[in-house]
Short mmCIF file of C-alpha atoms and ligand atoms in Angstrom, two decimals:
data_model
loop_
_atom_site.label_atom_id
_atom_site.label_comp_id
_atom_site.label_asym_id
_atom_site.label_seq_id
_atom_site.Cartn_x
_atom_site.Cartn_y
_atom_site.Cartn_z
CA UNK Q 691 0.00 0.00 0.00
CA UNK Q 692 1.22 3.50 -0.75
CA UNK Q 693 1.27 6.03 2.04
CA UNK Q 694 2.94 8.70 2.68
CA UNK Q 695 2.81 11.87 5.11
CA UNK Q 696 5.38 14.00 3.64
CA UNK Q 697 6.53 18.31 4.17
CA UNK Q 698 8.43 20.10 1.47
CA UNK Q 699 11.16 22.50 2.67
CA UNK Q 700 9.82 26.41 2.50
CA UNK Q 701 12.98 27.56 0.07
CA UNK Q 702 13.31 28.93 -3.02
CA UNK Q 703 16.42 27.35 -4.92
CA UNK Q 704 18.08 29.00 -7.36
CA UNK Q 705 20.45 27.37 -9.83
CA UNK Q 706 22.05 29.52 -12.68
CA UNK Q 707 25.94 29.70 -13.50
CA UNK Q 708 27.49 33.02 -13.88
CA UNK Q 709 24.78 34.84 -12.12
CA UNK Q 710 25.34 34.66 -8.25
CA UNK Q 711 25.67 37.96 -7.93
CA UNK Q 712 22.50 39.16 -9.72
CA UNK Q 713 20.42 36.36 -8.05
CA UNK Q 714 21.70 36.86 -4.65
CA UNK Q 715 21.04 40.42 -4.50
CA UNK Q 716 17.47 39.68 -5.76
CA UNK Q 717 17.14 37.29 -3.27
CA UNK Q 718 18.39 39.59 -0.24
CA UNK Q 719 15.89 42.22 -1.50
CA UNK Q 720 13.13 40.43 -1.72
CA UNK Q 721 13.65 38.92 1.51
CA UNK Q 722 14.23 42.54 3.29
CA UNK Q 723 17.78 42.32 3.73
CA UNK Q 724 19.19 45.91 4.67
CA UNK Q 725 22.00 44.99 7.24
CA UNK Q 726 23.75 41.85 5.77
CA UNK Q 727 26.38 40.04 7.96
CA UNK Q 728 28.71 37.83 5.34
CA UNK Q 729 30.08 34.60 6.57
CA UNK Q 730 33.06 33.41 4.39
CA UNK Q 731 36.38 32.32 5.18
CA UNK Q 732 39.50 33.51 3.95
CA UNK Q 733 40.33 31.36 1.84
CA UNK Q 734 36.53 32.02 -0.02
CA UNK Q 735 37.53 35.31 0.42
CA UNK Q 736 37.68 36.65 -3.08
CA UNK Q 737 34.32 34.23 -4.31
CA UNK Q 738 32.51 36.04 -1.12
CA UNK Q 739 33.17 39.27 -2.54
CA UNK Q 740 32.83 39.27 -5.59
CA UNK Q 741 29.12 37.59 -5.58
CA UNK Q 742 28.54 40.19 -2.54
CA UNK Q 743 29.75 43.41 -4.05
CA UNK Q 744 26.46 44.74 -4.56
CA UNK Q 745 24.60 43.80 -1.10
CA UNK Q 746 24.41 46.11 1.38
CA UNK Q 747 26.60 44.97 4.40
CA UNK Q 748 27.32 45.53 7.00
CA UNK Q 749 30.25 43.19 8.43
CA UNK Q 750 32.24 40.22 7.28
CA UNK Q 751 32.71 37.32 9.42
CA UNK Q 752 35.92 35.21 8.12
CA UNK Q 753 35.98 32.73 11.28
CA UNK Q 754 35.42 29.87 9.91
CA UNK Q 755 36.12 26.47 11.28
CA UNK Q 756 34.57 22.83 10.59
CA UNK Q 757 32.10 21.70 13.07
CA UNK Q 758 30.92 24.95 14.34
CA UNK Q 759 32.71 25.00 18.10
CA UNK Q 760 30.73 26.55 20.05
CA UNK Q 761 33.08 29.63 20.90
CA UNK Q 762 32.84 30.86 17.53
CA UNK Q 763 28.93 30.71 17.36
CA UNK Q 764 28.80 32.53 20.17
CA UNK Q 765 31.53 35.30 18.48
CA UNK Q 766 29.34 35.37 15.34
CA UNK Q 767 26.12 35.93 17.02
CA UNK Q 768 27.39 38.53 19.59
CA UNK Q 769 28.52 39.93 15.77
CA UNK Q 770 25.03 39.59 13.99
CA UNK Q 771 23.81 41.84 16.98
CA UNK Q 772 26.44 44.32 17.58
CA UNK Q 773 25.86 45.13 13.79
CA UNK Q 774 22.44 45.47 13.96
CA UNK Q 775 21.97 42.93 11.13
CA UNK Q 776 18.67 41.75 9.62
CA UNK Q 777 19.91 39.25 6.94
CA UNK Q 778 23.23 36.32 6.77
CA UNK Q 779 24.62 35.25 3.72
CA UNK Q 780 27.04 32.31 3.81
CA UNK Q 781 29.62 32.02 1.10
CA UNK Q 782 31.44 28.42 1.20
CA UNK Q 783 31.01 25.48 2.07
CA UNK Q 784 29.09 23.11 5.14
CA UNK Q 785 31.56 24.48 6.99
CA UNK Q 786 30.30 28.34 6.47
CA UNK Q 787 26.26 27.18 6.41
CA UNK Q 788 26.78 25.96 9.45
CA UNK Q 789 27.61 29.31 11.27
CA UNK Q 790 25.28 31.28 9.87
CA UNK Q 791 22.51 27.90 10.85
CA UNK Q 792 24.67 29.00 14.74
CA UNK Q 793 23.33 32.26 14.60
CA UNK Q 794 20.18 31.39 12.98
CA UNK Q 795 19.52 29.09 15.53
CA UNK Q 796 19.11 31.52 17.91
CA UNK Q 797 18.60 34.98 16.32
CA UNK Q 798 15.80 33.81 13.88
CA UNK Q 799 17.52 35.52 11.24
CA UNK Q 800 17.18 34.41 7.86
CA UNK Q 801 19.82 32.89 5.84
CA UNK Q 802 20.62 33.06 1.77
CA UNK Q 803 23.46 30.26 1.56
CA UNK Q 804 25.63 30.28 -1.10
CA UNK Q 805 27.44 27.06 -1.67
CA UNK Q 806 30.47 25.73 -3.24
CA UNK Q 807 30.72 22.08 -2.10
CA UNK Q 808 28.32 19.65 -2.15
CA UNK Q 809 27.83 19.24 1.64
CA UNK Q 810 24.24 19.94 1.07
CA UNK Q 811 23.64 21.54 4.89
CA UNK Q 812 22.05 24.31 2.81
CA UNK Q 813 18.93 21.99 1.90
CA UNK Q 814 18.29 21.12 5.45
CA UNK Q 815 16.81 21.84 9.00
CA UNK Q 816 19.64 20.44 10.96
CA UNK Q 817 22.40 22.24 12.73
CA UNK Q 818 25.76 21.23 14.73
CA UNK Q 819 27.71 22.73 17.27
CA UNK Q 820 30.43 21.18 18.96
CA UNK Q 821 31.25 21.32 22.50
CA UNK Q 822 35.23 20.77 22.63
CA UNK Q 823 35.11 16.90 21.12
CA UNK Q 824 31.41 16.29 21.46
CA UNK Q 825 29.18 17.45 18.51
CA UNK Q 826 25.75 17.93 19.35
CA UNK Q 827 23.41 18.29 16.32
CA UNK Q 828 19.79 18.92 16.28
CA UNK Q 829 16.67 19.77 13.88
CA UNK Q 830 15.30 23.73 13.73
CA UNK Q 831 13.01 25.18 10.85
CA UNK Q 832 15.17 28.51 11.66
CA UNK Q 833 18.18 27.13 10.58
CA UNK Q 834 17.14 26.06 7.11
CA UNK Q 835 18.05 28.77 4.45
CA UNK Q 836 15.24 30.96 3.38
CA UNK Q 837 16.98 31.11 -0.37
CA UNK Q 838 19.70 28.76 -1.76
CA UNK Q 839 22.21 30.08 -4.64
CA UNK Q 840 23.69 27.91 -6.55
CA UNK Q 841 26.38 28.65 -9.33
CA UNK Q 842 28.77 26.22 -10.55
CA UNK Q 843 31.10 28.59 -11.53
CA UNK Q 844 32.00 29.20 -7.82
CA UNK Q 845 32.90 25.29 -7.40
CA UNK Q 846 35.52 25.15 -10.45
CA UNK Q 847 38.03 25.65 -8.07
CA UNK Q 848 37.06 23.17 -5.93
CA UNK Q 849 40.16 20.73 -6.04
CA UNK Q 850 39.50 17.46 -7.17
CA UNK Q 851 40.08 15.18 -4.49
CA UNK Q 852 38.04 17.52 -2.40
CA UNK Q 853 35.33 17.49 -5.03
CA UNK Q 854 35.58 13.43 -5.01
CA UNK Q 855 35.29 13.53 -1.45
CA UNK Q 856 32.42 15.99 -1.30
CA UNK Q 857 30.23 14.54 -4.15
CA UNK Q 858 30.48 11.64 -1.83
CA UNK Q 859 29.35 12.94 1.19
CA UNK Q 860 26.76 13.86 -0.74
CA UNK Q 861 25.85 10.94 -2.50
CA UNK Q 862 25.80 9.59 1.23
CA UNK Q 863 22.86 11.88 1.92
CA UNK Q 864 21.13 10.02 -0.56
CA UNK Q 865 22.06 6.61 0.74
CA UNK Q 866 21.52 7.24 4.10
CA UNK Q 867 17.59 8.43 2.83
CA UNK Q 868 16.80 5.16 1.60
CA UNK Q 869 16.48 4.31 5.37
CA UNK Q 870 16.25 7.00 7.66
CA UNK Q 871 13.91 7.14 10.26
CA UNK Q 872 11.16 9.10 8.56
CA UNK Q 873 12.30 8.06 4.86
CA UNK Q 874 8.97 7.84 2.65
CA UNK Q 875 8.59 7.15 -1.04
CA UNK Q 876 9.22 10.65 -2.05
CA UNK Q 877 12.57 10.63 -0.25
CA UNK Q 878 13.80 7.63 -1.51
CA UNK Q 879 12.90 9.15 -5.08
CA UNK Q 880 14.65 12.20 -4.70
CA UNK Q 881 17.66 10.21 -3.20
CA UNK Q 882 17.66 7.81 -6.35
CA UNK Q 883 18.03 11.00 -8.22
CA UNK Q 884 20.86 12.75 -6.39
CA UNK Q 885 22.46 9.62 -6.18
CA UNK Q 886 22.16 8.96 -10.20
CA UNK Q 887 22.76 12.64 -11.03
CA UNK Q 888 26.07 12.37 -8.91
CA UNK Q 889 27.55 9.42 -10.61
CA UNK Q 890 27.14 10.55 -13.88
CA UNK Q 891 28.71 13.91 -12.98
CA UNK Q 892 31.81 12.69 -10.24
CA UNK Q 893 33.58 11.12 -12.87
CA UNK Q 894 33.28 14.14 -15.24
CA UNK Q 895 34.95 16.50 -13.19
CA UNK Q 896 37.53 14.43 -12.44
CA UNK Q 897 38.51 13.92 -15.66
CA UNK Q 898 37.82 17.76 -16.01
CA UNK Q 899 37.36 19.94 -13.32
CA UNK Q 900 36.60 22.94 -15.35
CA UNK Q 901 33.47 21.11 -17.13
CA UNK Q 902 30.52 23.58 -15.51
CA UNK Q 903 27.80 21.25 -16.88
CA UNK Q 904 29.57 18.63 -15.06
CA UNK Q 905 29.89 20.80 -11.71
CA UNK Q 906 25.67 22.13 -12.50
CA UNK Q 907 24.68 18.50 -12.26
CA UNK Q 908 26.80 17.01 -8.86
CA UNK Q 909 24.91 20.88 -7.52
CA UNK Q 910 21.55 19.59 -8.50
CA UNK Q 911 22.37 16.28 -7.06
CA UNK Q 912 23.88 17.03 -3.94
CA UNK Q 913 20.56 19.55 -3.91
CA UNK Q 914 17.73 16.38 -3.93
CA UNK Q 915 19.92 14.44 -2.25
CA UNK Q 916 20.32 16.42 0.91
CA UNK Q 917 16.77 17.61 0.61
CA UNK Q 918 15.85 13.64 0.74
CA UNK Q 919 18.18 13.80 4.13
CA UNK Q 920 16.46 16.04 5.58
CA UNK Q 921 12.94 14.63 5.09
CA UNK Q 922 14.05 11.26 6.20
CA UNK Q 923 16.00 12.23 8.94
CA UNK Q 924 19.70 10.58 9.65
CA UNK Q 925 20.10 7.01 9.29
CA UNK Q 926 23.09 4.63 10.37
CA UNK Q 927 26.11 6.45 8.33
CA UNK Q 928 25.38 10.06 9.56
CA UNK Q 929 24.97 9.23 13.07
CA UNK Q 930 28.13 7.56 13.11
CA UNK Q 931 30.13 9.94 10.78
CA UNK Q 932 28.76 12.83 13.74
CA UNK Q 933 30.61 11.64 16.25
CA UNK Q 934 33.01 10.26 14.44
CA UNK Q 935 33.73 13.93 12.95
CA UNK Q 936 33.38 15.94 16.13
CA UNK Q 937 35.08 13.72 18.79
CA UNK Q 938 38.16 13.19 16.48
CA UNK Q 939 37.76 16.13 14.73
CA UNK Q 940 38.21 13.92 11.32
CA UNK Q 941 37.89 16.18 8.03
CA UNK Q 942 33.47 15.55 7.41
CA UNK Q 943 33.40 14.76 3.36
CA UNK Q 944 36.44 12.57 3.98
CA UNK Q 945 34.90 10.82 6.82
CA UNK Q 946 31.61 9.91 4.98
CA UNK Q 947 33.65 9.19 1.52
CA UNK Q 948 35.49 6.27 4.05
CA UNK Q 949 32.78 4.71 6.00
CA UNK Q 950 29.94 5.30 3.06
CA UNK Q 951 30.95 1.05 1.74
CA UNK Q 952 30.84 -0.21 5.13
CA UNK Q 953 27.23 0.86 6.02
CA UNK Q 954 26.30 0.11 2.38
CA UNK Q 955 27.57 -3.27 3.20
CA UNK Q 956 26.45 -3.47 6.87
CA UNK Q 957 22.26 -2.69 5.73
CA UNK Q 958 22.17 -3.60 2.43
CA UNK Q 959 21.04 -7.06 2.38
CA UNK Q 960 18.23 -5.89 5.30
CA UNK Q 961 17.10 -3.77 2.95
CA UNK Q 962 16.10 -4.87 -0.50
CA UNK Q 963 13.97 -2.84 -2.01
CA UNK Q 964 16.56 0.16 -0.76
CA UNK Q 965 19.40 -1.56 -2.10
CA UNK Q 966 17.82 -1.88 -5.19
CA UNK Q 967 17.17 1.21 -5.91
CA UNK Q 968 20.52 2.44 -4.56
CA UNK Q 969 22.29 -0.09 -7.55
CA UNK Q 970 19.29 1.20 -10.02
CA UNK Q 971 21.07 4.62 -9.52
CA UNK Q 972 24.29 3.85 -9.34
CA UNK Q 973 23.74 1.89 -12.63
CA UNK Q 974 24.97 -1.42 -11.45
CA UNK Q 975 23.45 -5.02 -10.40
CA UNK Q 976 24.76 -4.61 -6.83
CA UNK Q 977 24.46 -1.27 -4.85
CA UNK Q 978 27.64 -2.52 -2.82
CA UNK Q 979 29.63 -3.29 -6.26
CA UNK Q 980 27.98 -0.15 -7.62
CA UNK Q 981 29.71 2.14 -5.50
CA UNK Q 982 32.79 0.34 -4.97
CA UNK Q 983 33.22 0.72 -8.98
CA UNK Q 984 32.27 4.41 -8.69
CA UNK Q 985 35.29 5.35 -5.92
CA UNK Q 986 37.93 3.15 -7.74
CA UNK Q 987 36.62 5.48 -10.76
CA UNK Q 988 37.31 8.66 -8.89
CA UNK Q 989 40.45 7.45 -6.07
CA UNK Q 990 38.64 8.14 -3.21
CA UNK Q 991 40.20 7.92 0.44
CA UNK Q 992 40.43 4.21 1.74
CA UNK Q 993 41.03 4.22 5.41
CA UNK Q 994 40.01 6.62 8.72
CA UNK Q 995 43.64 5.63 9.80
CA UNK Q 996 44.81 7.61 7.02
CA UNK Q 997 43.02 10.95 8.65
CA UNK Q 998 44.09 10.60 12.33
CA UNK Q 999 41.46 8.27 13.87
CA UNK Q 1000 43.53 5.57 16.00
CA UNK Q 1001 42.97 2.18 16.46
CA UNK Q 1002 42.81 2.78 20.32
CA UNK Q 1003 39.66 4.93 19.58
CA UNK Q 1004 37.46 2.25 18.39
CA UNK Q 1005 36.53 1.69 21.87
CA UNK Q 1006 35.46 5.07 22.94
CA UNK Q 1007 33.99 5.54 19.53
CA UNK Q 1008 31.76 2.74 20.15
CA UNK Q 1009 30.55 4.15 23.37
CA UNK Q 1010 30.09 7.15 21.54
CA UNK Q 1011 27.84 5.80 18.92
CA UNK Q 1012 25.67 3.18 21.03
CA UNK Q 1013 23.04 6.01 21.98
CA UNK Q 1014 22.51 7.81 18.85
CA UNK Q 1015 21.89 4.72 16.66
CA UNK Q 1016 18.68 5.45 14.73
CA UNK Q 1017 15.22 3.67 15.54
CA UNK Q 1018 14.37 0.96 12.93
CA UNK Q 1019 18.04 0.47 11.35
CA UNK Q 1020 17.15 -2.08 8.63
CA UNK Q 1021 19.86 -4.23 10.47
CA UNK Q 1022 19.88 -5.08 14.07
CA UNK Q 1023 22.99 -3.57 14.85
CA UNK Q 1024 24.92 -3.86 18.67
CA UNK Q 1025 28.17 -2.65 19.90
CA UNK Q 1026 30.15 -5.50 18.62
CA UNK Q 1027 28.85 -4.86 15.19
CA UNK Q 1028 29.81 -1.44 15.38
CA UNK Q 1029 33.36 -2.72 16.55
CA UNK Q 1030 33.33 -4.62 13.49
CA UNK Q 1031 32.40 -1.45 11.36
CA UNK Q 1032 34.82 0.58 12.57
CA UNK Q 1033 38.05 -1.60 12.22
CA UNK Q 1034 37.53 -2.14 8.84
CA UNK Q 1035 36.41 1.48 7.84
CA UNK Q 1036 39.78 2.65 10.41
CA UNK Q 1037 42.15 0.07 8.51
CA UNK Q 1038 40.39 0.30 4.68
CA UNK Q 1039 39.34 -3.49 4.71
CA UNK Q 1040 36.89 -4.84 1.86
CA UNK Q 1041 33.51 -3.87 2.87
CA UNK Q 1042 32.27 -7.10 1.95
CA UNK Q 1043 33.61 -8.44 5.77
CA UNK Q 1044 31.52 -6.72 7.76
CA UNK Q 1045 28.44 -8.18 5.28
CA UNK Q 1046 25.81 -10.16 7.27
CA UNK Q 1047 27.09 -13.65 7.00
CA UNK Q 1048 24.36 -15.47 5.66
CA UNK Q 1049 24.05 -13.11 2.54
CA UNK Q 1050 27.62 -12.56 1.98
CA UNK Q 1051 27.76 -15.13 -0.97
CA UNK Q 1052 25.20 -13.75 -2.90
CA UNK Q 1053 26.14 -10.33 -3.15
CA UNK Q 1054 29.78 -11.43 -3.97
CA UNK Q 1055 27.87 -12.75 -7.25
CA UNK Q 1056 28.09 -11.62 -10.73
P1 LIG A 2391 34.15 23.04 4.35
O1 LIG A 2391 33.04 23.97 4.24
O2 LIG A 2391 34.99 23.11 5.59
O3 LIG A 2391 35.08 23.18 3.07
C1 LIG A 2391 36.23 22.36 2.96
C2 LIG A 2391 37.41 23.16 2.40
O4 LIG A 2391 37.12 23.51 1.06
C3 LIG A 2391 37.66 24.47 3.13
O5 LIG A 2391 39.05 24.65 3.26
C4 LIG A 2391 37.09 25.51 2.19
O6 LIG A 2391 37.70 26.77 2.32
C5 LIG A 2391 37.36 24.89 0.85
N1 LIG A 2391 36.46 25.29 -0.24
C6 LIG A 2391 35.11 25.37 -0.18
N2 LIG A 2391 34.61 25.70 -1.37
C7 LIG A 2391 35.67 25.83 -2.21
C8 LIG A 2391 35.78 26.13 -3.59
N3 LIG A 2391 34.73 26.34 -4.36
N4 LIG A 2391 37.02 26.16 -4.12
C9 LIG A 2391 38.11 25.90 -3.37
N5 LIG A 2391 38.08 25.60 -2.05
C10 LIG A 2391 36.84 25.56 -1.49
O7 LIG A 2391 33.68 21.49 4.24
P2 LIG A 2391 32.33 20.82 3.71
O8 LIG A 2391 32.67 19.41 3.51
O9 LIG A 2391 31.73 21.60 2.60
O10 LIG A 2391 31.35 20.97 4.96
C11 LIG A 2391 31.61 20.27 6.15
C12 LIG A 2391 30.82 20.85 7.30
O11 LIG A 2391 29.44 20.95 6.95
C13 LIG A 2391 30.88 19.97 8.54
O12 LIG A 2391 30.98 20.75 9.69
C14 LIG A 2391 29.55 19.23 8.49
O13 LIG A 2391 29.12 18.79 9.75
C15 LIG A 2391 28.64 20.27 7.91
N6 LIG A 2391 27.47 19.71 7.21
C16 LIG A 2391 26.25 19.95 7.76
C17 LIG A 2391 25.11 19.43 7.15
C18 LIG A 2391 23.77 19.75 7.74
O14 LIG A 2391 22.76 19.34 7.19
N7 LIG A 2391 23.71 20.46 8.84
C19 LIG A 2391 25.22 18.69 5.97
C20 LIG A 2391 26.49 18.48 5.43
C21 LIG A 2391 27.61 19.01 6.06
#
């Protein structure tokens, strides 16, 4: 039986290359923004202002730091209201969405995000803020950006292995939907989308990173695909990737581009009709094989060893992880499972190990 009980974000999203500047200003107008606070780091320095020069603002915020600690929120907000400003803009990538979504959270101001990675926190209602190594995240409607401009242009410099690792934190939003706690048939359609639209285009801009049609396309997927996220809520990868990113303080795309397989391999089986549609988009027989073809394609990263997460961390990790598991994982899974996960994804073994046993033949097939 189909049924479904499903909320579309509030957000107009703009996509048009070469005109960031023109759209962004419309946007900021028609959304009454008169004291504009821009949130950019340095090194988006010269992308902030050239897509801002026409805005009225009114201070530029260039701390920027991954994971949003909690002293810097606090610095941007007291910011936002020594400024008197009525409007943020965000220039960059998760890393600068995620301030302004700080001082959203508890200002109320809108946001127009401007990305140029393909973290996707622009499409969502979900915040973090970490607390020295603990990253708390939650779900606001006053974090999600009021207007979204995207311009590919803006991501050609994007370096390739960063773009690699990116497009696959992004095409993890889009795994991650097929199961999430509140995923629905409208989510996991979206998600087959980003995730098809992303695997067509990842390879592309590796082979050239200047190819804007290319770099329009892994925008429009990382777009559905985080919007799928956010409507189905986190699942199994992005629960463990969140601690995983704020206890260690392990780079985020890289993080989900390494431990994407492993959850892949760990649910898959549990969840058929998921899986299914995961390999549908990924244009293979197997979602598993699927996206193990796709990273060889692109040389992804291999191993969390490889980005400072220790073998003696497992442990803690675990402990970490246990209460935050989502409800209704299509896979039982218990701390010795998540023991399991993590050694392989912190030494780069083949996913297929950590495959339940009973099923491990038949995905090993064709
Ligand atoms: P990031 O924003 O830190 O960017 C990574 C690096 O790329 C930075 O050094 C940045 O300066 C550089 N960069 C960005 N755009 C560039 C461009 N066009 N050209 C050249 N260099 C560029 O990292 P990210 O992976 O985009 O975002 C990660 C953060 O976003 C994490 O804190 C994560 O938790 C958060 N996030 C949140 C959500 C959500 O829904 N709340 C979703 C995804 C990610």
């Amino acid at each position: 039986m189909l049924r479904f009980d499903h909320e579309f974000l509030p957000q107009r999203v703009c996509l048009a290359s070469g005109q960031a500047p023109l759209i962004l200003a419309r946007e900021v107008e028609r959304l009454g923004g008169t004291r504009v606070m821009v949130i950019a780091s340095p090194s988006e320095l010269k992308r902030a202002d050239r897509v801002t020069a026409d805005l009225p603002v009114m201070y530029h915020h260039r701390d920027v730091v991954m994971h949003v600690p909690v002293e810097l929120a606090e610095r941007a907000r007291a910011a936002a209201t020594e400024h008197r400003v009525n409007l943020l803009v965000s220039v960059g990538g998760g890393s600068a969405t995620g301030l302004a979504k700080a001082v959203a959270l508890t200002s109320g101001l809108p946001i127009v995000a401007v990305p140029t990675t393909y973290a996707g926190s622009e499409a969502t209602t979900m915040w973090g803020l970490t607390h020295g190594n603990r990253k708390t995240t939650g779900v606001d409607a006053r974090v999600l950006p009021r207007a979204v401009v995207y311009d590919a242009e803006l991501t050609l410099s994007l370096p390739v292995a960063l773009s690699v690792a990116s497009g696959l934190n992004a095409l993890a939003h889009g795994v991650d939907s097929m199961w999430g706690p509140r995923a629905d048939t409208l989510d996991q359609m979206m998600a087959q989308e980003g995730i098809r639209a992303l695997t067509a285009a990842l390879p592309d801009i590796v082979s050239d990173p200047m190819n804007l049609t290319a770099r329009e396309r892994a925008l429009y997927g990382a777009y559905v695909s985080a919007a799928a996220f956010c409507s189905a809520g986190s699942g199994l990868h992005h629960k463990i990737c969140h601690v995983l990113g704020g206890a260690y303080n392990l780079p985020h795309a890289q993080t989900h581009a390494i431990m994407l397989p492993y959850v892949l391999a760990f649910n898959g089986n549990a969840a058929p009709e998921a899986e299914a549609r995961i390999a549908a988009a990924l244009a293979s027989t197997s979602a598993l094989e699927g996206l193990q073809e796709l990273r060889s394609r692109l040389g992804v990263p291999c191993a969390l060893g490889d980005y400072g997460f220790n073998e003696r961390d497992i442990g803690d990790a675990v402990d970490r992880i246990l209460p935050v598991l989502p409800a209704g994982n299509p896979r039982p899974i218990n701390a010795d499972d998540l023991r399991r996960l993590l050694t392989a994804a912190w030494q780069g073994a083949d996913p297929r190990t950590i495959m339940d046993d009973s099923t491990k033949g038949t995905e090993n097939k064709s």
